[in-house]
PDB file of C-alpha atoms in Angstrom:
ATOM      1  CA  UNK A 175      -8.166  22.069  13.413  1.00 59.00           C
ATOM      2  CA  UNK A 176      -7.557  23.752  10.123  1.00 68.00           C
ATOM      3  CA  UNK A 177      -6.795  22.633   6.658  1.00 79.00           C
ATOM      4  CA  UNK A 178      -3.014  23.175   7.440  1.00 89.00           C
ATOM      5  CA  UNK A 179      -3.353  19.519   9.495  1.00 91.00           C
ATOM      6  CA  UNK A 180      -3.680  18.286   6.198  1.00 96.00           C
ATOM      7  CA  UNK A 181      -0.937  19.516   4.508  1.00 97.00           C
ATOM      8  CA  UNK A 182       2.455  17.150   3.829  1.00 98.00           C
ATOM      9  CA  UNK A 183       4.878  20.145   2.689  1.00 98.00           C
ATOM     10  CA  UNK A 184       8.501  18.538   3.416  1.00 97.00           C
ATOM     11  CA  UNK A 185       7.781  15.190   4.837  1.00 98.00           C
ATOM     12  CA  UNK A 186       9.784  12.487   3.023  1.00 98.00           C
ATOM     13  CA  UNK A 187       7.585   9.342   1.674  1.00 98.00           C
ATOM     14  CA  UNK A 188       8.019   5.624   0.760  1.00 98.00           C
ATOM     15  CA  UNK A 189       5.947   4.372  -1.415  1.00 98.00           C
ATOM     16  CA  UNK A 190       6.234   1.370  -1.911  1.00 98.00           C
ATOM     17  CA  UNK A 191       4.392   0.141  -5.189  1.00 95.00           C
ATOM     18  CA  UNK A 192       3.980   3.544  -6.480  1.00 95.00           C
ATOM     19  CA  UNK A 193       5.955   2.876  -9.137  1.00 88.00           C
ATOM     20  CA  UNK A 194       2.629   2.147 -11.378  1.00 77.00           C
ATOM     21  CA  UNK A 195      -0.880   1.289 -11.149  1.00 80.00           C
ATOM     22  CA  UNK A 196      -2.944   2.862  -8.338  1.00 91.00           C
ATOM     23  CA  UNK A 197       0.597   3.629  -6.715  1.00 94.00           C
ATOM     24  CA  UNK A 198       1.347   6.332  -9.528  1.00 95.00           C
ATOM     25  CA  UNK A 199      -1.884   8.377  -8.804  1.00 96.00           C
ATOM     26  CA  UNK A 200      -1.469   8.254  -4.867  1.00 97.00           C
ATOM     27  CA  UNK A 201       2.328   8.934  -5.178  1.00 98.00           C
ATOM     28  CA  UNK A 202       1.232  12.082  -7.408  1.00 97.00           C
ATOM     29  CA  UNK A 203      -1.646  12.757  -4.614  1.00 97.00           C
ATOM     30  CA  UNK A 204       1.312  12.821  -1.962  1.00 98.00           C
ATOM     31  CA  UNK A 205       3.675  15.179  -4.390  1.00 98.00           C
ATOM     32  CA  UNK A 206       0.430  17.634  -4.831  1.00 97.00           C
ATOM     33  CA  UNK A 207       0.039  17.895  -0.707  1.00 98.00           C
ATOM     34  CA  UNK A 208       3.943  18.610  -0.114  1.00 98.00           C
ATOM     35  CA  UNK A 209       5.458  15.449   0.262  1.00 98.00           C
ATOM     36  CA  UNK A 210       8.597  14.221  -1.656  1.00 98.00           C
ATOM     37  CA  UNK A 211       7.663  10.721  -2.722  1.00 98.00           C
ATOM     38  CA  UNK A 212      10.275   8.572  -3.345  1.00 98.00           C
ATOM     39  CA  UNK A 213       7.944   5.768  -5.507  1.00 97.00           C
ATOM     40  CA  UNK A 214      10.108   2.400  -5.451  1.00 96.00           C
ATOM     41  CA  UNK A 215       8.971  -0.717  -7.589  1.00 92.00           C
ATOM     42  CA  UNK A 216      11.605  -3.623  -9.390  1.00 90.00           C
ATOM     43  CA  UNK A 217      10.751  -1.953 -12.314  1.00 90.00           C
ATOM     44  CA  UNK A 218      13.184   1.016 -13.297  1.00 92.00           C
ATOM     45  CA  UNK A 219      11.549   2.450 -16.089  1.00 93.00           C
ATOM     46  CA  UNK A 220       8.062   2.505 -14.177  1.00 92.00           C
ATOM     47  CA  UNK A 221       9.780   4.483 -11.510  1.00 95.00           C
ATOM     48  CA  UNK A 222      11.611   6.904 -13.402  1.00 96.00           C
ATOM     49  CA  UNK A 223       8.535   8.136 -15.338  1.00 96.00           C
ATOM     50  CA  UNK A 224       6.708   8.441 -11.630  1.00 97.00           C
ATOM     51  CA  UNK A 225      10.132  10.282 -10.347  1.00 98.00           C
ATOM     52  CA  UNK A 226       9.525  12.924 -12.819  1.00 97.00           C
ATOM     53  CA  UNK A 227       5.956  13.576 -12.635  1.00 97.00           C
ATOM     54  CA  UNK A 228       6.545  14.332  -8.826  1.00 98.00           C
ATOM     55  CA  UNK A 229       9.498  16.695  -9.776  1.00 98.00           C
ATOM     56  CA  UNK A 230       7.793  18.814 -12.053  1.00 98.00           C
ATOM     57  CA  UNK A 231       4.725  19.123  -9.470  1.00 98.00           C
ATOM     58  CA  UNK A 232       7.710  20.576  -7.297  1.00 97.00           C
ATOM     59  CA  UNK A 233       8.273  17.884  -5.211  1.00 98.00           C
ATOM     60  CA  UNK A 234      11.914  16.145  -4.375  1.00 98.00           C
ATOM     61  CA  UNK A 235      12.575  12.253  -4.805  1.00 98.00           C
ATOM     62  CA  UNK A 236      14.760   9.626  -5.668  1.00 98.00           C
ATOM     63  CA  UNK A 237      15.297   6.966  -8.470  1.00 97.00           C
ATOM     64  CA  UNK A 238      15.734   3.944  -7.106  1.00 96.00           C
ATOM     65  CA  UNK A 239      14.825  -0.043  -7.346  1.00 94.00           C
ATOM     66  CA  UNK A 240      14.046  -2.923  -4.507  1.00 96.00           C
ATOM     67  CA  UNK A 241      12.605  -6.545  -4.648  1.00 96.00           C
ATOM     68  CA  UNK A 242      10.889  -6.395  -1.151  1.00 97.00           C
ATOM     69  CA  UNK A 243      11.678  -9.972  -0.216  1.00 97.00           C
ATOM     70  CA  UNK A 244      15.312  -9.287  -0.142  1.00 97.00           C
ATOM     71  CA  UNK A 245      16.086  -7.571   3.169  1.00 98.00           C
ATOM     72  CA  UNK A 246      19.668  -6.140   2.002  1.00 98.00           C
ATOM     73  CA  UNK A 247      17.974  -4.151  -0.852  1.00 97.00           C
ATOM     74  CA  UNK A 248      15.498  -3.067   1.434  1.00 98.00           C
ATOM     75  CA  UNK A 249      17.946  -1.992   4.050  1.00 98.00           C
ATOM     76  CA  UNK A 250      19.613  -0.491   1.024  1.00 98.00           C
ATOM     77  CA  UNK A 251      16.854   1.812  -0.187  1.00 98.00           C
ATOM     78  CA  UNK A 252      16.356   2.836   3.465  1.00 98.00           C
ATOM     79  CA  UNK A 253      20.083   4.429   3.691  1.00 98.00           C
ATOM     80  CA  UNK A 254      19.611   5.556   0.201  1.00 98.00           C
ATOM     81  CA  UNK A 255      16.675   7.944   1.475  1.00 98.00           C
ATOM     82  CA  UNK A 256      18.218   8.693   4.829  1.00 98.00           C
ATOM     83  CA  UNK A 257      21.315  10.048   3.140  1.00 98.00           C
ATOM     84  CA  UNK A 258      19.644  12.107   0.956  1.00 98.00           C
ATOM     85  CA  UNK A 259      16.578  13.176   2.782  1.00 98.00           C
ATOM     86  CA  UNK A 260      17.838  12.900   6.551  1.00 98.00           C
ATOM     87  CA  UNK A 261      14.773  11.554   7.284  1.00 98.00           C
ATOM     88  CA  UNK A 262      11.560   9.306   6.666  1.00 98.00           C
ATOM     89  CA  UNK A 263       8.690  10.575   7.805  1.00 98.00           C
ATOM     90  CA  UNK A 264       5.760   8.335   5.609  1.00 99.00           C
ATOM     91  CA  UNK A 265       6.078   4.750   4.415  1.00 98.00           C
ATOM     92  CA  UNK A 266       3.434   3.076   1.955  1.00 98.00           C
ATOM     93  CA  UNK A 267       3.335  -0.487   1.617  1.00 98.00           C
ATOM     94  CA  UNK A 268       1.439  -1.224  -1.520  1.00 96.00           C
ATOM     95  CA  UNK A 269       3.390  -4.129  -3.583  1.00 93.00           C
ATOM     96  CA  UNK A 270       1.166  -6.974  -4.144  1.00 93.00           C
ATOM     97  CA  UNK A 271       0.870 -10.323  -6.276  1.00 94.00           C
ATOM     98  CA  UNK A 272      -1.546 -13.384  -6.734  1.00 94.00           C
ATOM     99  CA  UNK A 273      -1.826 -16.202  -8.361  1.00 95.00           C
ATOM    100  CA  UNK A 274      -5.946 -16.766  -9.115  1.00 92.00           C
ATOM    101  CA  UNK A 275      -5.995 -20.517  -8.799  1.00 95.00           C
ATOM    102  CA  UNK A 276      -8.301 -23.145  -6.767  1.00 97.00           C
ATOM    103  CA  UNK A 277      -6.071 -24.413  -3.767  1.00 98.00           C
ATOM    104  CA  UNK A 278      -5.384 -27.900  -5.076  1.00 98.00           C
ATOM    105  CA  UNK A 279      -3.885 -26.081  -8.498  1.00 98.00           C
ATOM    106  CA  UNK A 280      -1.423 -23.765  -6.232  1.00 98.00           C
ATOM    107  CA  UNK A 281       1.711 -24.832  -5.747  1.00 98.00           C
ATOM    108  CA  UNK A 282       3.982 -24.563  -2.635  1.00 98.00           C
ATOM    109  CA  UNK A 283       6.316 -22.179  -4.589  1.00 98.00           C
ATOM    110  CA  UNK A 284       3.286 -19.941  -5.862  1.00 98.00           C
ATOM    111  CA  UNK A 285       2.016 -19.900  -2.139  1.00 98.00           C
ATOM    112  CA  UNK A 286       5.501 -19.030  -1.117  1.00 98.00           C
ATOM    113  CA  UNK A 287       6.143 -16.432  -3.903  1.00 98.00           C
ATOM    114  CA  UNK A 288       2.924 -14.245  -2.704  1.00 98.00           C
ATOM    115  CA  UNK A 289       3.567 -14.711   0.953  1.00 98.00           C
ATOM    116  CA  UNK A 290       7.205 -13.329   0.001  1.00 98.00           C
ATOM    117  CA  UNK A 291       5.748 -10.059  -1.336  1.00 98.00           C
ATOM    118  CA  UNK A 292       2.286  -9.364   0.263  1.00 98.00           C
ATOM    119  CA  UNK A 293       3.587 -10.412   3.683  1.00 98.00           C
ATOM    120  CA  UNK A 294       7.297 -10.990   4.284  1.00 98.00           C
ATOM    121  CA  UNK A 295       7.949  -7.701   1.846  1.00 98.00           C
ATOM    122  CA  UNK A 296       5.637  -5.526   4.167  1.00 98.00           C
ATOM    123  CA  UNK A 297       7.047  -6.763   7.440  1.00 98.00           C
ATOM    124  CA  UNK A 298      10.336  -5.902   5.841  1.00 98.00           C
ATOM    125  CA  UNK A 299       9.776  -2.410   5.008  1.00 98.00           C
ATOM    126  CA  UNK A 300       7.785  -1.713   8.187  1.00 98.00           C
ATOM    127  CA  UNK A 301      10.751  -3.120  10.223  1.00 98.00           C
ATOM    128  CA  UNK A 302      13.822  -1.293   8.944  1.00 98.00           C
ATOM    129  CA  UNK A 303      12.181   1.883   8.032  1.00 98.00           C
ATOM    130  CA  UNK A 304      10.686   1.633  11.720  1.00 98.00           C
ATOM    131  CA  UNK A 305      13.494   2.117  12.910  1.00 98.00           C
ATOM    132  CA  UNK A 306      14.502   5.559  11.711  1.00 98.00           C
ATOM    133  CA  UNK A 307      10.684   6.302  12.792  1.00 98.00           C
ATOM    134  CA  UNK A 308      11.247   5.019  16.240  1.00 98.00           C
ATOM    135  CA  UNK A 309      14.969   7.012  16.175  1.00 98.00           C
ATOM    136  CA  UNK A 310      13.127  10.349  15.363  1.00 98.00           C
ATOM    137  CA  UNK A 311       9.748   9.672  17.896  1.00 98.00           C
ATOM    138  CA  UNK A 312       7.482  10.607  14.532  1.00 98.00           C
ATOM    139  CA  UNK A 313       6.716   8.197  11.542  1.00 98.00           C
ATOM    140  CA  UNK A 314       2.966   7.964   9.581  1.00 98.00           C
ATOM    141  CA  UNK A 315       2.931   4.412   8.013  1.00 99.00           C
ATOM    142  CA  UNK A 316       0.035   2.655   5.545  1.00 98.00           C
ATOM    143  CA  UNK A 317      -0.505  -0.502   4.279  1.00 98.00           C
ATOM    144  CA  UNK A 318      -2.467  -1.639   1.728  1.00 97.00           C
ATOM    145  CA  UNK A 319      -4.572  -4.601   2.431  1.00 97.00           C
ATOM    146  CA  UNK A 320      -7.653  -5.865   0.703  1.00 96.00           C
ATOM    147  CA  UNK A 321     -11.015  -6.708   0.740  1.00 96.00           C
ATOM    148  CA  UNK A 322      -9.061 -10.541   0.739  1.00 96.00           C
ATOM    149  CA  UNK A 323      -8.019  -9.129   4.499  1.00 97.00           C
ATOM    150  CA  UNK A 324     -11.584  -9.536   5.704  1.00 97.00           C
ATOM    151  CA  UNK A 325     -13.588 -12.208   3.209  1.00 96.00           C
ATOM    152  CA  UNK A 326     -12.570 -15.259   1.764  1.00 96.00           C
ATOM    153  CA  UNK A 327     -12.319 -14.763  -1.788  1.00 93.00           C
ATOM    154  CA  UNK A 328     -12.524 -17.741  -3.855  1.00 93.00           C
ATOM    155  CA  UNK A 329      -8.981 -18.981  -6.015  1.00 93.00           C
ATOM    156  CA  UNK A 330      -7.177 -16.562  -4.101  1.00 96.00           C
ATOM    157  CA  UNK A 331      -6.234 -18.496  -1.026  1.00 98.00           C
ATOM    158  CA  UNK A 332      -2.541 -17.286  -0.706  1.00 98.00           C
ATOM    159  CA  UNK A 333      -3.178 -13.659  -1.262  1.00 97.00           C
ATOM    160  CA  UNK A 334      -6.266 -13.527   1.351  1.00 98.00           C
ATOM    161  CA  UNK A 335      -4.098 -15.550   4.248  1.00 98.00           C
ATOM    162  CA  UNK A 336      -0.949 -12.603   3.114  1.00 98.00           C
ATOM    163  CA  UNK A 337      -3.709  -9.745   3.432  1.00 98.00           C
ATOM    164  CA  UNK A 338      -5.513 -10.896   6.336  1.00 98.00           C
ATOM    165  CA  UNK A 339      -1.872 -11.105   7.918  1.00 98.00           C
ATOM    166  CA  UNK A 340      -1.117  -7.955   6.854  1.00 98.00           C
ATOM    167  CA  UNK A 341      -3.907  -6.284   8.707  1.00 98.00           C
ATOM    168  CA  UNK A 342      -2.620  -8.119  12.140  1.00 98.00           C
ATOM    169  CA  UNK A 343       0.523  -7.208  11.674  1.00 98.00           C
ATOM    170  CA  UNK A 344      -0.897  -3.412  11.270  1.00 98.00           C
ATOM    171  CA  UNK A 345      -2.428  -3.987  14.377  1.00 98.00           C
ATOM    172  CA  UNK A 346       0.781  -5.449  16.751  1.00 98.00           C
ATOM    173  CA  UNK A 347       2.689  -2.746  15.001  1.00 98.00           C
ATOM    174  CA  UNK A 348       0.482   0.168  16.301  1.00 98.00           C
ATOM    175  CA  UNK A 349       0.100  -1.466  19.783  1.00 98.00           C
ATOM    176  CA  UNK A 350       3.791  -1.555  19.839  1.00 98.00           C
ATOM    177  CA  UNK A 351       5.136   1.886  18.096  1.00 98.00           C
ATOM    178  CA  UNK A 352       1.701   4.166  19.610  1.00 98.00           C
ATOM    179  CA  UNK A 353       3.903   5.904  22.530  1.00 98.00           C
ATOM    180  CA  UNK A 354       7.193   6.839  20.285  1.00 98.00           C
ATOM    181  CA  UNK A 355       4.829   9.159  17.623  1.00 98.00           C
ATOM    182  CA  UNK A 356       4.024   6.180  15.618  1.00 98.00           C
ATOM    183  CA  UNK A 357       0.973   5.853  13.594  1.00 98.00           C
ATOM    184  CA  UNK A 358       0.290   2.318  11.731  1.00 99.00           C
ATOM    185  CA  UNK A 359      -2.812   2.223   9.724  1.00 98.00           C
ATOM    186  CA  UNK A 360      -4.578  -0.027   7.188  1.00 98.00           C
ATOM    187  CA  UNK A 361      -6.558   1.017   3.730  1.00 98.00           C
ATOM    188  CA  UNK A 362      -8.356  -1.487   2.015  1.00 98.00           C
ATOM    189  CA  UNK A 363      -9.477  -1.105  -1.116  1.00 97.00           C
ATOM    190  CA  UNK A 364     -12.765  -2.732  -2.863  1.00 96.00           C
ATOM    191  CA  UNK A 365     -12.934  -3.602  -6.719  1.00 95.00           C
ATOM    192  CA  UNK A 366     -10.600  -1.156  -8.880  1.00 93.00           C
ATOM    193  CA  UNK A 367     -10.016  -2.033 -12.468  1.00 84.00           C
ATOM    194  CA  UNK A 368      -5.981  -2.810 -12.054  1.00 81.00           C
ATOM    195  CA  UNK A 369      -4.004  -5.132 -13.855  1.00 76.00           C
ATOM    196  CA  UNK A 370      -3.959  -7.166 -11.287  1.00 70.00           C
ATOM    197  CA  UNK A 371      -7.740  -8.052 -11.036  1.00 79.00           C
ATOM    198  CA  UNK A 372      -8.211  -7.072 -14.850  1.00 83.00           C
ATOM    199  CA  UNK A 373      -9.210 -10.422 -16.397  1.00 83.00           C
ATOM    200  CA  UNK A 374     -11.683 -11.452 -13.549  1.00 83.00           C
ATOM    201  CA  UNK A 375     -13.678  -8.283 -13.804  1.00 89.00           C
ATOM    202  CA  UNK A 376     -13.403  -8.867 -17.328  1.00 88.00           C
ATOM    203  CA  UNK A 377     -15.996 -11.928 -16.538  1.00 90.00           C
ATOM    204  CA  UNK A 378     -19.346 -10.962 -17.078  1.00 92.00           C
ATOM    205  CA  UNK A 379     -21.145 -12.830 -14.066  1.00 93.00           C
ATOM    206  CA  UNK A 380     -18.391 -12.499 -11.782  1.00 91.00           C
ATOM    207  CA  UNK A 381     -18.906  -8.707 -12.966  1.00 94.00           C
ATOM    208  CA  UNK A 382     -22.330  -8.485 -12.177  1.00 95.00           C
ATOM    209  CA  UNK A 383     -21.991 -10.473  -8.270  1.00 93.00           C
ATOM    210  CA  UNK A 384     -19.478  -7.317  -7.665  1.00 94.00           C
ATOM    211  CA  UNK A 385     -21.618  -4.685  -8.705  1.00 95.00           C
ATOM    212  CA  UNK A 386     -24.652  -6.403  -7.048  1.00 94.00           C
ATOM    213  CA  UNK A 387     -22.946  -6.012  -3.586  1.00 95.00           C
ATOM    214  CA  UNK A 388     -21.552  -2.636  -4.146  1.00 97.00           C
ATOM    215  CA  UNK A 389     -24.009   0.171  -3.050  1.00 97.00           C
ATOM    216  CA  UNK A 390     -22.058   2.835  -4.730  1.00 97.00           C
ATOM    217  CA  UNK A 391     -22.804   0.335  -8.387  1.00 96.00           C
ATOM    218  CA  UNK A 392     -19.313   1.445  -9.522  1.00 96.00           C
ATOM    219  CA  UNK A 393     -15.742   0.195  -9.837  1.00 96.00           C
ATOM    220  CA  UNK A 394     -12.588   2.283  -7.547  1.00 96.00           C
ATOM    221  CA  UNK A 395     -11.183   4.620  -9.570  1.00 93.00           C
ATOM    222  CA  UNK A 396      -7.085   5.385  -8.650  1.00 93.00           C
ATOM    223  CA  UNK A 397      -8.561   9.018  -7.252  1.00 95.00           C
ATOM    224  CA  UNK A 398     -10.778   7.718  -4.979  1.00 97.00           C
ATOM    225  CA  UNK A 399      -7.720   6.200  -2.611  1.00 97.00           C
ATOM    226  CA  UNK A 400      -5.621   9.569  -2.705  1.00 97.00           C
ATOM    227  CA  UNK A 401      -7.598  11.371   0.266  1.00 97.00           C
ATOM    228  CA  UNK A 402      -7.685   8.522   2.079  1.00 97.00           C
ATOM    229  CA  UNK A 403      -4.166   7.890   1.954  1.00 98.00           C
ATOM    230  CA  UNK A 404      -3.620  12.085   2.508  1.00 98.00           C
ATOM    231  CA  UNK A 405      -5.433  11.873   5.351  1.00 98.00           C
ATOM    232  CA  UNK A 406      -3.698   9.014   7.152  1.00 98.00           C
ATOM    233  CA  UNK A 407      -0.307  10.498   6.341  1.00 98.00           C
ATOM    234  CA  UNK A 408      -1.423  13.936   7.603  1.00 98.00           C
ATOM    235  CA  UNK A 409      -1.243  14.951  11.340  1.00 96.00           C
ATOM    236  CA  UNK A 410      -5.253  15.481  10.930  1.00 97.00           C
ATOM    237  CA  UNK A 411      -5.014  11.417  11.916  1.00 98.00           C
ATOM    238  CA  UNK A 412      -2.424  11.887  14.393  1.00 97.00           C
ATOM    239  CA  UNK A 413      -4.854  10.000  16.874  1.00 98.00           C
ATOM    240  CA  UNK A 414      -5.817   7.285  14.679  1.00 98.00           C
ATOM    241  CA  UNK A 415      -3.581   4.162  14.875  1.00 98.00           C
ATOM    242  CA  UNK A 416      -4.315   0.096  14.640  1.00 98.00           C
ATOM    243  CA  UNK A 417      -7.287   0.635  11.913  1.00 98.00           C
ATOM    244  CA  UNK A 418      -8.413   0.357   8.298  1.00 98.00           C
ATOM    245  CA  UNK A 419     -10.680   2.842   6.160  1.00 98.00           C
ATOM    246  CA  UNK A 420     -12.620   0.570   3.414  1.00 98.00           C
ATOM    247  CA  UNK A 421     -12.657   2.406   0.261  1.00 98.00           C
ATOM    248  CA  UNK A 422     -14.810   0.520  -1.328  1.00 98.00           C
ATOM    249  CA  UNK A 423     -17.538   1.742  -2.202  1.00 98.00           C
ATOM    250  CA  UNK A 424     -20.106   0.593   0.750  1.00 97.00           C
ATOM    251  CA  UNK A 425     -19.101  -3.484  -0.328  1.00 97.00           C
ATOM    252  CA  UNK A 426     -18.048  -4.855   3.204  1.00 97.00           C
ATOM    253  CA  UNK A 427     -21.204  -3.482   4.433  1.00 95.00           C
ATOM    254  CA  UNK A 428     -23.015  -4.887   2.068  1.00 88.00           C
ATOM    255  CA  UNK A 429     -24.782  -8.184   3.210  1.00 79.00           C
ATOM    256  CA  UNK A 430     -25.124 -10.978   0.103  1.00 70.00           C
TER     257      UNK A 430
END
């Protein structure tokens, strides 16, 4: 196997979630190894400064908005690509919320609200653009889960049980989709400094327990999940299905 198993040159991407964030360096990691990225996000003006970035690498993709809860907008982003691309060949599934709250503070709506996006928006996208993968015997896709998929992370109740679902449903998906050219993989990142997570690392102790259980004594930086990501998407992984890389930096192996 050479390099070339690596290389993306032509294959169409979702990413979902790379409209910002750690999305917008991966989605640029994708552009630099061939792929057009189509980055989609509810935010226009997030994706429109990611659509052009990926053009002028030389890349192809599409403006475009979706609120992954709603299945008609998702459906609707999936013709959008198949009438301009023909195809899909890689879908990301990176959007994400929580609400950092003990349990008895959460409310039924906030519970609802992040088991909408984490979980109902993945199965979603996996779904309909599964289709067109099943339709064309070939399809490379990733979720994002967490380091919430495998611990039980304290005030975050509704995003672990939406993460830890997330990496089952990665699971069924490659049991079911492994004999039609289907690959259905799981990354999970550690601690990166997003906005998402920005005011708890901002917490000196909480700070410290982190970097106490991290071998590597460093946060993520967006960088460190583009090869990752690369490599799933690539046909270098093309016997790799039903699994999750940990990029994070030795902490799951790390006993307290």
């Amino acid at each position: 196997m050479g390099l070339e198993a690596f290389d993306l040159t032509g294959k169409v991407a979702i990413f979902v979630g790379g409209g910002g964030g750690l999305g917008k360096t991966i989605s640029l990691g994708l552009a630099k190894a061939g792929a057009n990225v189509i980055p989609v996000s509810r935010s226009k003006q997030r994706n429109e400064e990611v659509v052009k970035e990926i053009e002028t690498l030389g890349a192809q993709s599409l403006l475009t908005t979706v609120d992954v809860t709603k299945e008609e907008e998702v459906q609707h982003l999936v013709e959008e690509v198949m009438t301009k691309f023909g195809r899909i060949d890689i879908l990301i599934n990176a959007a994400g919320i929580n609400y950092k709250k003990p349990v008895t503070e959460l409310t039924a709506a906030e519970w609802d609200h992040v088991i909408a996006v984490n979980l109902r928006g993945t199965f979603l996208c996996c779904k309909l653009v599964g289709e067109k993968m099943l339709a064309q015997n070939y399809g490379k896709i990733v979720n994002i889960a967490s380091l919430g998929s495998h611990l039980g992370i304290t005030r975050s109740a509704a995003y672990c049980a939406s993460k830890g679902a997330v990496l089952q449903l990665t699971k069924v998906l490659a049991a079911e989709w492994a004999t039609h050219g289907i690959n259905v993989n799981c990354i999970s990142p550690g601690y990166f400094k997003t906005a998402l997570n920005e005011k708890m690392l901002s917490e000196k102790e909480t700070y410290e327990k982190i970097m106490n259980r991290t071998p590597m004594q460093r946060l993520g930086v967006p960088e460190d999940l583009v090869g990752a990501t690369v490599f799933l998407c690539s046909d270098a992984a093309k016997f790799i299905t039903g699994t999750t890389i940990e990029v994070d930096g030795g902490f799951l192996s790390m006993a307290l």
